[in-house]
Amino acid sequence: MSKKYKIAVIKGDGIGPEIVDEAIKVLDALASVCDFDFKYDELLMGGNAYDITGDPLPQETIDGCLEADAVLFGAIGGEKWDSLSKEKRPESGLLRLRKELDLYANYRPIKVYDELIDASSLKKEVVEGVDLLVMRELTGGIYFGEPRAVEENRAYNTMVYTKTEIKRIAKEAFEAAMKRGKKVCSVDKANVLEVSGFWREIVEEVAKDYPEVSLTHMYIDNAAMQLVRDPKQFDVILTGNIFGDILSDEASMLSGSIGLLPSASVGGKVGLYEPIHGSAPDIAGQGIANPIATIASASMMLRFAFGEIEAADKIQSAIEQVLKEGYRTKDIADYGAKEICSTTELGSYIAEYVSKSK
Ligand code: NAD
């Protein structure tokens, strides 16, 4: 009997539909090899949702996500909606969805593919073999803290973390480290911020349950520097919302292209799997977007949400094989391309390798 999985699919705006279609193509190829029965439920979010319903996150989408086993998401946003009020903008749809689904833990694995080593702006010997995970707290901190306001002569936000929020994200980081290199580096600004001092205390407390994992602390300014000086020193980087936002984008450039890296946001009943990049309106509709980040996100979905490790590995191996063979989209065409492919061609090559895997 085939295994059934219900996947909520949010294609979004810009290149979103193009890249999500390729991930679905690869999932369908996998379904025939692994005897899975994937049921896709397409839902609206972002600018297109606003255009159709007047709301960037319709209630139907929240309900649909909560009924699914996982959510596969492309990207949202674009200039067309930039002048709307804050709550109507596409980004507010995504922020609200993260809150609604209680997705407090954001996993961003950063892996440098050997075939694309020259795509990084850093020296080969610095990035070769980099394999780290940024664990970012996603639903707390300064992005959500109250009070916040713009007044006549000043504006302010509040960075606040509760013990519960720190404990649960720290646990997530230690659990992840147990399955990797058993090292956690917690990043904060404890020399200046009270909230960071508190963060450190709680992380130290959680660490007692994980004696096998070595814990270090680093200030955010030093971490930003160390990440480009010697990224291989890191295994799991644990950090809060705003520091994680900045560090994970910085870390993504170690790999050379933003079009390669996946992410998972988990914590609540259902997880959200999405590429780290945005909706790339500058290349939307041209058929040149790199679908690898989204296809790799589908692989993370199989691993995290469904526990289908072997199937997840099949997708990851197919991505690596396609890169090894020299198939490239335009963004990485300068690095060892044998054939420059469109979005759909690259997706088809990956799907083909998945179909051939036994
Ligand atoms: P972006 O990530 O969309 O694009 C940055 C640059 O990377 C662009 O030159 C783009 O062409 C390129 N790029 C991105 N993804 C690519 C891919 N798969 N293949 C090849 N090239 C790729 O960031 P931006 O330009 O700052 O933002 C564009 C829109 O996306 C904005 O509206 C922003 O708010 C939104 N955004 C959405 C998300 C999300 O949905 N999670 C995240 C970030 C930005």
Coordinates of C-alpha atoms and ligand atoms in Angstrom, one line a residue:
M1 CA 0.0 0.0 0.0
S2 CA 1.3 3.4 -0.9
K3 CA 2.0 5.9 1.9
K4 CA -0.2 8.9 1.7
Y5 CA 1.0 12.5 2.5
K6 CA -1.1 15.6 2.2
I7 CA 1.0 18.6 1.1
A8 CA -0.3 22.2 1.2
V9 CA 1.3 24.0 -1.7
I10 CA 1.7 27.8 -1.7
K11 CA 3.4 28.9 -4.9
G12 CA 3.2 32.7 -4.2
D13 CA 4.5 35.5 -6.4
G14 CA 7.3 36.2 -8.9
I15 CA 9.3 33.1 -9.6
G16 CA 7.4 31.2 -6.8
P17 CA 5.1 29.2 -9.2
E18 CA 8.0 28.3 -11.6
I19 CA 10.2 26.9 -8.9
V20 CA 7.5 25.1 -6.9
D21 CA 6.3 23.4 -10.1
E22 CA 9.8 21.9 -10.4
A23 CA 9.8 20.7 -6.8
I24 CA 6.4 19.0 -7.5
K25 CA 7.8 17.4 -10.6
V26 CA 10.6 15.9 -8.5
L27 CA 8.2 14.8 -5.8
D28 CA 6.1 13.1 -8.4
A29 CA 9.1 11.3 -9.8
L30 CA 9.9 10.2 -6.2
A31 CA 6.3 9.0 -5.6
S32 CA 6.6 6.4 -8.4
V33 CA 10.0 5.1 -7.1
C34 CA 9.1 5.0 -3.4
D35 CA 5.4 4.2 -3.7
F36 CA 4.2 7.5 -2.1
D37 CA 0.8 9.0 -2.7
F38 CA 1.2 12.8 -2.5
K39 CA -2.0 14.8 -2.5
Y40 CA -1.4 18.5 -3.2
D41 CA -3.7 21.2 -2.0
E42 CA -2.9 24.6 -3.6
L43 CA -3.4 27.6 -1.4
L44 CA -3.0 31.4 -1.8
M45 CA -0.7 33.7 0.0
G46 CA 1.1 36.9 -0.7
G47 CA 0.5 39.5 -3.4
N48 CA -1.6 37.2 -5.6
A49 CA -3.8 36.3 -2.6
Y50 CA -4.3 40.0 -1.9
D51 CA -5.3 40.6 -5.5
I52 CA -7.9 37.8 -5.4
T53 CA -9.2 38.1 -1.9
G54 CA -8.0 41.4 -0.5
D55 CA -6.0 39.6 2.2
P56 CA -2.4 38.4 1.8
L57 CA -3.2 35.5 4.1
P58 CA -6.8 34.3 3.7
Q59 CA -8.3 32.2 6.6
E60 CA -8.7 29.4 4.0
T61 CA -4.9 29.2 3.6
I62 CA -4.3 28.9 7.4
D63 CA -7.0 26.2 7.7
G64 CA -5.6 24.4 4.6
C65 CA -2.1 24.4 6.1
L66 CA -3.3 23.1 9.5
E67 CA -5.0 20.2 7.7
A68 CA -1.9 19.2 5.8
D69 CA 1.1 17.1 6.8
A70 CA 3.5 19.8 5.6
V71 CA 3.6 23.1 3.6
L72 CA 5.7 23.6 0.6
F73 CA 6.2 27.2 -0.2
G74 CA 7.8 29.2 -3.0
A75 CA 8.2 32.9 -2.3
I76 CA 6.1 36.1 -2.1
G77 CA 6.4 39.8 -2.7
G78 CA 7.0 42.3 -5.5
E79 CA 7.0 46.0 -6.3
K80 CA 3.3 45.9 -7.3
W81 CA 2.4 45.6 -3.7
D82 CA 5.1 47.7 -2.0
S83 CA 2.9 50.8 -1.6
L84 CA 0.1 48.9 0.3
S85 CA -0.3 49.4 4.0
K86 CA 1.8 47.1 6.2
E87 CA -0.9 44.6 7.0
K88 CA -1.9 44.2 3.4
R89 CA 1.6 43.6 2.1
P90 CA 2.7 40.1 1.0
E91 CA 5.4 39.8 3.7
S92 CA 2.8 40.4 6.5
G93 CA 1.0 37.3 5.2
L94 CA 4.1 35.2 5.7
L95 CA 4.9 36.6 9.1
R96 CA 1.3 35.9 10.2
L97 CA 1.4 32.4 8.8
R98 CA 4.6 31.7 10.8
K99 CA 2.8 32.9 14.0
E100 CA -0.4 31.0 13.2
L101 CA 1.5 27.7 12.7
D102 CA 3.8 28.4 15.6
L103 CA 6.9 28.0 13.5
Y104 CA 9.5 29.1 16.1
A105 CA 12.5 27.2 14.8
N106 CA 14.0 28.0 11.4
Y107 CA 16.6 25.6 10.1
R108 CA 19.0 26.9 7.4
P109 CA 21.5 24.3 6.5
I110 CA 24.4 25.8 4.5
K111 CA 26.3 23.3 2.4
V112 CA 28.9 24.2 -0.1
Y113 CA 28.7 21.9 -3.2
D114 CA 32.2 20.9 -4.4
E115 CA 31.2 21.5 -8.0
L116 CA 30.3 25.1 -7.3
I117 CA 33.2 26.0 -5.0
D118 CA 34.3 28.7 -7.4
A119 CA 30.9 30.4 -7.2
S120 CA 31.6 31.6 -3.7
S121 CA 33.2 35.0 -3.3
L122 CA 35.5 33.5 -0.7
K123 CA 38.7 31.5 -1.3
K124 CA 38.3 27.9 -2.1
E125 CA 40.2 26.7 1.0
V126 CA 37.9 28.8 3.3
V127 CA 34.7 27.4 2.0
E128 CA 35.6 23.8 0.8
G129 CA 33.6 21.3 2.9
V130 CA 31.5 23.9 4.8
D131 CA 28.5 22.2 6.3
L132 CA 26.8 24.2 9.0
L133 CA 23.3 24.9 10.3
V134 CA 21.9 28.2 11.4
M135 CA 19.1 27.7 13.9
R136 CA 17.2 30.9 14.1
E137 CA 14.4 31.7 16.5
L138 CA 11.5 32.8 14.3
T139 CA 8.5 34.0 16.2
G140 CA 9.9 36.2 19.0
G141 CA 12.5 38.9 19.6
I142 CA 12.5 42.4 18.3
Y143 CA 10.4 41.6 15.2
F144 CA 7.4 40.9 17.4
G145 CA 8.2 42.6 20.8
E146 CA 5.9 45.2 22.3
P147 CA 5.8 48.1 22.7
R148 CA 6.6 49.3 19.3
A149 CA 5.7 52.6 17.8
V150 CA 6.6 55.6 15.6
E151 CA 6.1 58.8 17.4
E152 CA 6.6 62.4 16.3
N153 CA 10.3 62.6 17.4
R154 CA 11.2 59.0 18.0
A155 CA 10.5 55.4 17.0
Y156 CA 11.2 52.2 19.0
N157 CA 11.0 48.5 19.0
T158 CA 11.4 46.0 21.9
M159 CA 13.6 43.0 22.0
V160 CA 12.0 40.5 24.4
Y161 CA 12.5 36.8 24.9
T162 CA 10.7 34.6 27.5
K163 CA 12.3 31.7 29.2
T164 CA 9.9 29.3 27.3
E165 CA 10.9 30.8 24.0
I166 CA 14.6 30.4 24.6
K167 CA 14.3 27.0 26.1
R168 CA 12.4 25.5 23.1
I169 CA 14.7 26.9 20.4
A170 CA 17.8 25.9 22.4
K171 CA 16.5 22.4 22.7
E172 CA 15.9 22.3 19.0
A173 CA 19.5 23.4 18.4
F174 CA 21.0 20.8 20.8
E175 CA 18.8 18.0 19.3
A176 CA 20.0 19.0 15.8
A177 CA 23.6 19.1 17.0
M178 CA 23.3 15.5 18.4
K179 CA 22.6 14.4 14.8
R180 CA 25.5 16.4 13.4
G181 CA 28.9 17.5 14.7
K182 CA 27.8 17.9 18.4
K183 CA 28.7 21.5 18.6
V184 CA 26.5 24.5 19.3
C185 CA 27.6 28.1 19.1
S186 CA 25.1 30.4 20.7
V187 CA 25.2 33.9 19.2
D188 CA 24.1 37.0 21.1
K189 CA 25.1 40.5 22.3
A190 CA 25.4 39.7 26.0
N191 CA 28.0 42.4 26.5
V192 CA 25.3 45.1 25.8
L193 CA 21.8 43.6 25.9
E194 CA 20.1 42.3 29.1
V195 CA 17.9 40.1 26.9
S196 CA 21.1 38.4 25.6
G197 CA 22.4 37.8 29.1
F198 CA 19.2 36.1 29.9
W199 CA 19.4 34.1 26.6
R200 CA 22.8 32.9 27.7
E201 CA 21.7 31.8 31.1
I202 CA 18.8 29.7 29.7
V203 CA 20.9 28.2 26.9
E204 CA 23.5 27.1 29.6
E205 CA 20.7 25.5 31.5
V206 CA 19.4 23.5 28.5
A207 CA 23.0 22.5 27.7
K208 CA 23.1 20.5 30.9
D209 CA 20.7 17.9 29.3
Y210 CA 23.2 17.5 26.4
P211 CA 26.6 16.6 28.0
E212 CA 27.8 15.3 24.6
V213 CA 27.4 18.6 22.9
S214 CA 30.0 21.3 23.4
L215 CA 28.6 24.8 23.8
T216 CA 30.3 28.0 23.1
H217 CA 29.0 31.6 23.1
M218 CA 29.9 34.3 20.6
Y219 CA 28.9 38.0 20.2
I220 CA 27.0 38.7 17.0
D221 CA 29.6 41.1 15.7
N222 CA 32.4 38.6 16.1
A223 CA 30.2 35.8 14.7
A224 CA 29.6 37.9 11.5
M225 CA 33.3 38.2 11.1
Q226 CA 34.1 34.5 12.0
L227 CA 31.6 33.3 9.5
V228 CA 33.7 34.7 6.6
R229 CA 37.1 34.2 8.3
D230 CA 36.7 30.5 9.1
P231 CA 33.2 29.1 8.5
K232 CA 34.3 25.5 9.1
Q233 CA 34.6 26.1 12.8
F234 CA 30.8 26.1 13.1
D235 CA 28.4 23.1 13.3
V236 CA 25.1 24.5 14.7
I237 CA 24.7 28.3 15.2
L238 CA 21.9 29.0 17.6
T239 CA 20.6 32.6 17.6
G240 CA 17.6 34.9 18.0
N241 CA 15.3 36.3 15.3
I242 CA 17.1 39.4 14.1
F243 CA 20.7 38.1 14.5
G244 CA 19.7 34.9 12.7
D245 CA 18.1 36.8 9.9
I246 CA 21.3 38.6 9.2
L247 CA 23.7 35.7 9.9
S248 CA 21.8 33.3 7.7
D249 CA 21.9 35.6 4.7
E250 CA 25.6 36.1 5.2
A251 CA 26.1 32.4 5.5
S252 CA 24.1 31.7 2.4
M253 CA 26.7 33.5 0.3
L254 CA 29.3 30.9 1.3
S255 CA 27.6 28.6 -1.2
G256 CA 27.8 31.1 -4.0
S257 CA 24.1 31.4 -5.1
I258 CA 21.0 32.2 -3.2
G259 CA 19.2 29.9 -5.6
L260 CA 20.7 26.8 -3.9
L261 CA 19.7 26.9 -0.3
P262 CA 16.6 25.4 1.4
S263 CA 15.1 26.0 4.8
A264 CA 12.6 24.5 7.1
S265 CA 10.5 26.3 9.7
V266 CA 9.1 24.0 12.4
G267 CA 7.8 23.8 15.9
G268 CA 4.0 23.7 15.6
K269 CA 1.7 21.0 14.2
V270 CA 2.8 21.4 10.6
G271 CA 6.2 22.6 9.2
L272 CA 6.8 25.0 6.3
Y273 CA 9.5 24.3 3.7
E274 CA 10.8 27.0 1.5
P275 CA 13.9 28.3 -0.4
I276 CA 15.8 31.0 1.4
H277 CA 15.5 33.5 -1.5
G278 CA 12.6 35.8 -2.3
S279 CA 10.3 36.0 -5.3
A280 CA 13.0 37.5 -7.6
P281 CA 10.7 39.7 -9.6
D282 CA 13.7 40.8 -11.8
I283 CA 13.8 37.3 -13.4
A284 CA 10.2 36.1 -13.0
G285 CA 8.5 34.6 -16.1
Q286 CA 11.8 34.2 -17.9
G287 CA 12.3 30.5 -17.1
I288 CA 15.8 31.1 -15.7
A289 CA 15.2 30.8 -12.0
N290 CA 17.3 28.1 -10.2
P291 CA 14.8 25.6 -8.8
I292 CA 17.4 23.8 -6.6
A293 CA 16.7 25.6 -3.4
T294 CA 13.0 24.7 -3.6
I295 CA 13.7 21.1 -4.6
A296 CA 16.1 20.8 -1.7
S297 CA 13.4 22.2 0.5
A298 CA 11.1 19.4 -0.6
S299 CA 13.9 17.0 0.4
M300 CA 13.9 18.7 3.9
M301 CA 10.2 18.2 4.0
L302 CA 10.5 14.5 3.5
R303 CA 13.2 14.2 6.1
F304 CA 11.6 16.4 8.8
A305 CA 7.9 16.1 8.3
F306 CA 7.5 12.6 7.0
G307 CA 10.7 10.9 8.4
E308 CA 11.4 9.6 4.9
I309 CA 15.2 9.8 5.2
E310 CA 16.0 7.5 2.3
A311 CA 13.6 9.4 0.0
A312 CA 15.1 12.7 1.1
D313 CA 18.5 11.4 0.3
K314 CA 17.4 10.4 -3.1
I315 CA 16.5 14.0 -4.0
Q316 CA 19.7 15.4 -2.5
S317 CA 21.8 12.8 -4.4
A318 CA 20.0 13.7 -7.6
I319 CA 20.7 17.4 -7.1
E320 CA 24.4 16.6 -6.5
Q321 CA 24.5 14.3 -9.6
V322 CA 23.0 17.0 -11.9
L323 CA 25.5 19.5 -10.6
K324 CA 28.4 17.0 -11.1
E325 CA 27.2 16.4 -14.7
G326 CA 27.5 20.1 -15.4
Y327 CA 23.8 21.1 -15.7
R328 CA 23.4 24.7 -14.6
T329 CA 20.8 27.5 -14.6
K330 CA 22.0 30.9 -15.6
D331 CA 22.9 32.1 -12.1
I332 CA 25.6 29.5 -11.7
A333 CA 26.4 29.1 -15.4
D334 CA 30.0 30.5 -15.0
Y335 CA 31.0 27.6 -12.8
G336 CA 31.6 24.4 -14.7
A337 CA 28.6 24.4 -17.0
K338 CA 28.3 21.7 -19.6
E339 CA 24.8 22.8 -20.5
I340 CA 22.9 25.9 -19.5
C341 CA 19.4 24.9 -18.6
S342 CA 16.0 26.6 -18.1
T343 CA 14.2 26.2 -14.8
T344 CA 12.1 23.4 -16.2
E345 CA 15.0 21.6 -17.9
L346 CA 17.0 21.5 -14.7
G347 CA 13.9 20.3 -12.8
S348 CA 13.4 17.6 -15.4
Y349 CA 17.1 16.4 -15.1
I350 CA 16.8 16.1 -11.3
A351 CA 13.4 14.3 -11.6
E352 CA 15.0 11.9 -14.1
Y353 CA 17.9 11.1 -11.7
V354 CA 15.3 10.5 -8.9
S355 CA 13.3 8.2 -11.2
K356 CA 16.4 6.2 -12.0
S357 CA 17.4 5.8 -8.3
K358 CA 16.4 2.5 -6.7
Ligands
NAD1 P1 15.4 37.9 -3.9 O1 15.9 36.8 -3.1 O2 14.0 37.7 -4.5 O3 16.4 38.3 -5.1 C1 17.7 38.7 -4.9 C2 18.6 38.4 -6.1 O4 18.8 37.0 -6.2 C3 17.8 38.8 -7.4 O5 18.8 39.3 -8.3 C4 17.2 37.5 -8.0 O6 17.1 37.5 -9.4 C5 18.2 36.5 -7.5 N1 17.6 35.2 -7.2 C6 16.8 34.9 -6.1 N2 16.3 33.7 -6.2 C7 16.9 33.1 -7.3 C8 16.8 31.9 -8.0 N3 16.0 30.9 -7.5 N4 17.5 31.7 -9.1 C9 18.3 32.6 -9.6 N5 18.4 33.9 -9.1 C10 17.7 34.1 -8.0 O7 15.4 39.2 -2.9 P2 14.9 40.7 -3.2 O8 15.1 41.1 -4.7 O9 15.4 41.5 -2.1 O10 13.3 40.6 -3.0 C11 12.3 40.4 -4.0 C12 11.0 40.3 -3.4 O11 11.0 39.0 -2.6 C13 10.6 41.4 -2.4 O12 9.3 41.7 -2.6 C14 10.9 40.8 -1.0 O13 10.1 41.3 0.0 C15 10.5 39.3 -1.3 N6 11.1 38.3 -0.4 C16 10.3 37.3 -0.1 C17 10.8 36.3 0.7 C18 10.0 35.1 1.0 O14 9.0 34.9 0.3 N7 10.3 34.2 1.9 C19 12.1 36.3 1.2 C20 12.9 37.4 0.8 C21 12.4 38.4 0.0

